Short mmCIF file of C-alpha atoms in Angstrom, two decimals:
data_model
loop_
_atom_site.label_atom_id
_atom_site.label_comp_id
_atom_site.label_asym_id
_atom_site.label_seq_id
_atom_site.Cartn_x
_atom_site.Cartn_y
_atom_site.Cartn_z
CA UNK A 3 -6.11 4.46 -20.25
CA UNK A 4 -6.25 3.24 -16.74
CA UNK A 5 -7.98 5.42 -14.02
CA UNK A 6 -10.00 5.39 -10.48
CA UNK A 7 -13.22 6.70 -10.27
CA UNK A 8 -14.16 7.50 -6.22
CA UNK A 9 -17.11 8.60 -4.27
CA UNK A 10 -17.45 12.19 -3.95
CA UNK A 11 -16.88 13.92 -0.35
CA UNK A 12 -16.80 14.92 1.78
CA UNK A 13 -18.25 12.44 3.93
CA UNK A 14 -19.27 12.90 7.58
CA UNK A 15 -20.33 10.06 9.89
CA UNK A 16 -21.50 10.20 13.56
CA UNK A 17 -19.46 7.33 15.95
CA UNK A 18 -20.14 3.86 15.01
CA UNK A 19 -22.34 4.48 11.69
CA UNK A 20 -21.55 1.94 8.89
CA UNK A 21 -18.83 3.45 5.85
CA UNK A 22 -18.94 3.10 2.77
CA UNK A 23 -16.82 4.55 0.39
CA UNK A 24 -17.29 3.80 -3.28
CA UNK A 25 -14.80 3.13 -5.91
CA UNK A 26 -14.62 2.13 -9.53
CA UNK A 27 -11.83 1.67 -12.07
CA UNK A 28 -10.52 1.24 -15.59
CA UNK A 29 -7.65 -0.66 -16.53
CA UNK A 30 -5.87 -2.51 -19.66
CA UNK A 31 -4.07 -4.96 -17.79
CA UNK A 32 -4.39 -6.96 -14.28
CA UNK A 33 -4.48 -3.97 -11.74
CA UNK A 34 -3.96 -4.23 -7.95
CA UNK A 35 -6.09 -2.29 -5.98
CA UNK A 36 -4.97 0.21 -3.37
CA UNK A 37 -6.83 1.85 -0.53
CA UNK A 38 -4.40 4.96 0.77
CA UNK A 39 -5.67 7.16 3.92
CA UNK A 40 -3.97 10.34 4.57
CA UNK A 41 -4.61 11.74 8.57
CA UNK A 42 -4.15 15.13 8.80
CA UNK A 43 -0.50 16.38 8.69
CA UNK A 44 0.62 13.17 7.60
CA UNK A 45 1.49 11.53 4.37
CA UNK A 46 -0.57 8.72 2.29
CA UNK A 47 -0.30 5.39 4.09
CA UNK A 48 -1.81 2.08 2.83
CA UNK A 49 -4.86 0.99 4.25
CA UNK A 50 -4.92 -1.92 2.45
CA UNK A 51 -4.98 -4.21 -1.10
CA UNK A 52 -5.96 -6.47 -3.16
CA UNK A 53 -3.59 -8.36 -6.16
CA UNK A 54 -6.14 -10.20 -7.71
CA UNK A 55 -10.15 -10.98 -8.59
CA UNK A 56 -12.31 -12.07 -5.47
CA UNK A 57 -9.28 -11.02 -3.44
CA UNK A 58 -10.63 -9.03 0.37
CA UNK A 59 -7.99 -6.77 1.49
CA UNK A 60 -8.51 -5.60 4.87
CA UNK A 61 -7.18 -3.46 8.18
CA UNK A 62 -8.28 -2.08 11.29
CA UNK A 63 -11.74 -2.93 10.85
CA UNK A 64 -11.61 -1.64 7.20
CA UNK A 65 -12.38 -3.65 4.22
CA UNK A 66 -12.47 -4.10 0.47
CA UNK A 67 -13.18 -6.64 -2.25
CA UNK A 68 -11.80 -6.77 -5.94
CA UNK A 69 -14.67 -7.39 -7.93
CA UNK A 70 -13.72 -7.63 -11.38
CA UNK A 71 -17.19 -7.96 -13.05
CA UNK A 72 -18.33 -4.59 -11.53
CA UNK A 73 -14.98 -3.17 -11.86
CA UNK A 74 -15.00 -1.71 -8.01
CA UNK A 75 -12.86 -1.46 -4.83
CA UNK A 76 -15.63 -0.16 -2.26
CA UNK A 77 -14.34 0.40 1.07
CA UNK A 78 -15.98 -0.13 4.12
CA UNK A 79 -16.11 -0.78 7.71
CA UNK A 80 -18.83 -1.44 10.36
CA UNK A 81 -18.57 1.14 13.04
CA UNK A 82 -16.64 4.48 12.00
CA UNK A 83 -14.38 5.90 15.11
CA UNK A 84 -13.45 9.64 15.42
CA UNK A 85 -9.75 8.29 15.31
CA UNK A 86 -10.89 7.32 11.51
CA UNK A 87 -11.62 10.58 10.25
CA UNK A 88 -9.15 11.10 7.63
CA UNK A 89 -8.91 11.35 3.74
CA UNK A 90 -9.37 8.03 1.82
CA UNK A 91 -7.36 7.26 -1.78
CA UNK A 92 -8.47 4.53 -3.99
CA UNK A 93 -5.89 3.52 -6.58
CA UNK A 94 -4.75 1.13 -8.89
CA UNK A 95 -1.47 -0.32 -10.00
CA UNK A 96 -1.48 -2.29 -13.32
CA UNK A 97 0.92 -4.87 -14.73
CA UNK A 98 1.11 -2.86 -18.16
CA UNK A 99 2.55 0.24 -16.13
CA UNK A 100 4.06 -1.15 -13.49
CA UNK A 101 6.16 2.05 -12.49
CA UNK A 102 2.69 4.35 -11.78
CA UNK A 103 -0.29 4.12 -9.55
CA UNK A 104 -3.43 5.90 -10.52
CA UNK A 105 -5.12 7.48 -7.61
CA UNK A 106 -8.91 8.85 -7.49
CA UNK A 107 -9.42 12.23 -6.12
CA UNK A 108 -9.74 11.22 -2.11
CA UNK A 109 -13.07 11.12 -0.41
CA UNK A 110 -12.66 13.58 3.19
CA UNK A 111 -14.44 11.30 6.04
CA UNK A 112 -15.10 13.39 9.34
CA UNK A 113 -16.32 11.10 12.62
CA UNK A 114 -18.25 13.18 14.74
CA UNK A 115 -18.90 11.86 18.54
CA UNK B 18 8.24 1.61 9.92
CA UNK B 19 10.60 3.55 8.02
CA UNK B 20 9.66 7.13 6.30
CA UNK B 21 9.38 9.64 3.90
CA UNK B 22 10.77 12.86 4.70
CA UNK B 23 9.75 16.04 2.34
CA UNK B 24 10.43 19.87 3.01
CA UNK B 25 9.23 22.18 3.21
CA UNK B 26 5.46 21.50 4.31
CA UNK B 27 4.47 24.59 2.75
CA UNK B 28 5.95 26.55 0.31
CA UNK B 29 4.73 30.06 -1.02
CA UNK B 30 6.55 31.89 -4.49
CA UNK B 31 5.86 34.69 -6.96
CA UNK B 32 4.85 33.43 -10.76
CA UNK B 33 7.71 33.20 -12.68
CA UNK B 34 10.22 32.08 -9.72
CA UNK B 35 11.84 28.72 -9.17
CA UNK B 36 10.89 26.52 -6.75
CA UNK B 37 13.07 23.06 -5.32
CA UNK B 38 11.12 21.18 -3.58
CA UNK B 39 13.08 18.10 -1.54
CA UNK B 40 12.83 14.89 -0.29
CA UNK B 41 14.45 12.37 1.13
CA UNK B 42 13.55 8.69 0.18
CA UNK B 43 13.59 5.16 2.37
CA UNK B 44 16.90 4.61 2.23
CA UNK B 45 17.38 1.24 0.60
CA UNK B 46 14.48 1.89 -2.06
CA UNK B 47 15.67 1.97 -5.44
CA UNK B 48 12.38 3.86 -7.28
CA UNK B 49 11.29 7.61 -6.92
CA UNK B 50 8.31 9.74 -7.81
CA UNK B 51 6.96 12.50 -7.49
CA UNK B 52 2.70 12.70 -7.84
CA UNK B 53 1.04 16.31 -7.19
CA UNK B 54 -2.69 17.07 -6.16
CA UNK B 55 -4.54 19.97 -7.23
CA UNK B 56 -7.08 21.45 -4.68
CA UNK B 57 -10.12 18.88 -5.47
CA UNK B 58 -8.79 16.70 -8.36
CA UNK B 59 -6.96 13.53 -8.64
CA UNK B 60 -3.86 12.78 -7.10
CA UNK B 61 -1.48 13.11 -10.65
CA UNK B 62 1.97 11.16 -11.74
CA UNK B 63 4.67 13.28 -12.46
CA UNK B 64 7.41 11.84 -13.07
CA UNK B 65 9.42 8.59 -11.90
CA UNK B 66 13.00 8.21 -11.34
CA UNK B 67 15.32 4.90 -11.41
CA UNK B 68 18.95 4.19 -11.49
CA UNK B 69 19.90 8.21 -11.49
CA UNK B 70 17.64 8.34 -14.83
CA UNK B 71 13.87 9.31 -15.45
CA UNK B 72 12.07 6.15 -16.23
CA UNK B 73 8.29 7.75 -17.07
CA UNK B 74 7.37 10.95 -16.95
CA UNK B 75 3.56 12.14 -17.74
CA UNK B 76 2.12 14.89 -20.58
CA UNK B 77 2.16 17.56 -17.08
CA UNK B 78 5.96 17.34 -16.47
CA UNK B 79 7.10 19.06 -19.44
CA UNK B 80 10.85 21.38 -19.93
CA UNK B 81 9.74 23.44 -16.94
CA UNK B 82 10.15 20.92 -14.40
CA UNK B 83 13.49 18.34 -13.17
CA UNK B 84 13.93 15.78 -10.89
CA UNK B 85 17.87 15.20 -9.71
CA UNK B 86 19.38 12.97 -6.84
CA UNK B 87 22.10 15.50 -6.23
CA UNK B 88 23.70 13.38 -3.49
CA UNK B 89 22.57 9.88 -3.14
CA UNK B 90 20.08 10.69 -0.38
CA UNK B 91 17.73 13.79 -1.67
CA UNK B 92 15.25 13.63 -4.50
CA UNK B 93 14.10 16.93 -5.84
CA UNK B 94 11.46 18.47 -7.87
CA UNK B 95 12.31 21.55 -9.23
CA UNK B 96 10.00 23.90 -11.18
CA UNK B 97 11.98 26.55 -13.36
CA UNK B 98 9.10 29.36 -13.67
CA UNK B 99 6.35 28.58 -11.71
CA UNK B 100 2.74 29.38 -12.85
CA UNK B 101 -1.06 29.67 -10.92
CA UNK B 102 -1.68 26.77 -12.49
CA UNK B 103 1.52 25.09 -10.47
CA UNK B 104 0.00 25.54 -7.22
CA UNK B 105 -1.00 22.02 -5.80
CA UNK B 106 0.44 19.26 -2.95
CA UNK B 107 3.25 17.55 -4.18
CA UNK B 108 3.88 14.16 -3.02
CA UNK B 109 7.20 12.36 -3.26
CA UNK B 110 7.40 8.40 -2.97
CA UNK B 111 9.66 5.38 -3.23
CA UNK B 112 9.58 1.92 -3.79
CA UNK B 113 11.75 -1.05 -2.58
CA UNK B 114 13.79 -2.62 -5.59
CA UNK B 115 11.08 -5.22 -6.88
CA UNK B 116 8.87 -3.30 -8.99
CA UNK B 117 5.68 -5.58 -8.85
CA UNK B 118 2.47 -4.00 -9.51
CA UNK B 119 1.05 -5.17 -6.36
CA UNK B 120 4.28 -3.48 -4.42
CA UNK B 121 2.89 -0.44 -2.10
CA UNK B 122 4.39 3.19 -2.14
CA UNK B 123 5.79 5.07 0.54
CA UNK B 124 4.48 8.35 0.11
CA UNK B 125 5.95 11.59 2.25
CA UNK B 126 3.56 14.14 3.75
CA UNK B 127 3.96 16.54 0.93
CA UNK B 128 4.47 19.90 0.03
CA UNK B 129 2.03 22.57 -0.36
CA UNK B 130 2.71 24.96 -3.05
CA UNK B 131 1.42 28.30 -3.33
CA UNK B 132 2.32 30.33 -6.64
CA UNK B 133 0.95 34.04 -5.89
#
């Protein structure tokens, strides 16, 4: 079955240190890929996506590529802000079941000044 | 942009006692869920919920739990007889009519829910 294999937390980052935040799936069908962040007190929000191999989603300095022959989503951005700490979904949605999204386990990032 | 609303935030109970736990959807979305997260694991599917009928519903929500849209606004989760094993965040989401696989959820800010 289809599932999301992320990067274990929790992660923590002085200001302006490089991110990256790895993520791997399995699907049957033609996934999209999902990046969710959830701030604190808050509810998941996209980050951003990616519909198809090759495809770069990106937002607010954040960024990830659909590579299909590694089967990854790895999110990263150059310089981390304290505004940025947060907790980071990966997920997938897959043409064969189009109705669910299958989320990995969130990585915790903490910015530090 | 528009929102999610779910209450409460948190949400304590005694094993064996039912819980409802609400939320209110976008208003012109068509397609509910409900996903929960365990302290440390995945982020689960529950259950979805189109056209005032379940449409999937995973191996967890089994005759203990129910989703109803009591009044064309709410969405709720209710567990009959809650267990330990119940006690997780609970997210509720919707989605606008299309139902693409690239199409994004709106997710609330959940409900935590402690079974003592």
């Amino acid at each position: 079955g289809d599932s999301v294999t992320q990067m274990e937390g929790p992660v923590t980052l002085s200001e302006e240190a490089f991110l990256t935040i790895n993520c791997t799936y399995t699907a049957t069908g033609y996934p999209s890929l999902f990046w969710y962040v959830q701030y604190p007190g808050e509810g998941l929000q996209l980050l951003l996506k990616a519909t198809k191999a090759d495809d770069k989603g990106s937002n607010k300095g954040f960024e990830a590529t659909y590579r299909k022959e590694t089967t990854s989503f790895h999110l990263e951005k150059g310089s981390v802000q304290v505004s940025d700490s947060a907790v980071y979904f990966c997920a997938l949605s897959d043409t064969n079941t189009g109705n669910q999204f299958y989320f990995g386990t969130g990585t915790s990032l903490t910015v530090i000044p | 942009e528009p929102e999610v609303t779910q209450t409460p935030s948190h949400q304590v109970t005694q094993m064996g006692q039912e819980v409802i736990l609400r939320c209110v959807p976008i208003s012109n979305h068509l397609y509910f869920y409900w996903y929960r997260q365990i302290l440390g694991q995945k982020v689960e599917f529950l259950v979805s919920f189109y056209n005032n009928e379940i449409s999937e519903k995973s191996e967890i929500f089994d005759d203990q739990f129910s989703v109803e849209r009591p009044d064309g606004s709410n969405f709720t989760l209710k567990i009959r007889s809650t267990k330990l094993e119940d006690s997780a965040m609970y997210f509720c989401a919707s989605r606008p009519q299309t139902v693409q696989s690239n199409e994004k959820l709106f997710f609330g800010s959940g409900t935590q829910l402690s079974v003592l």
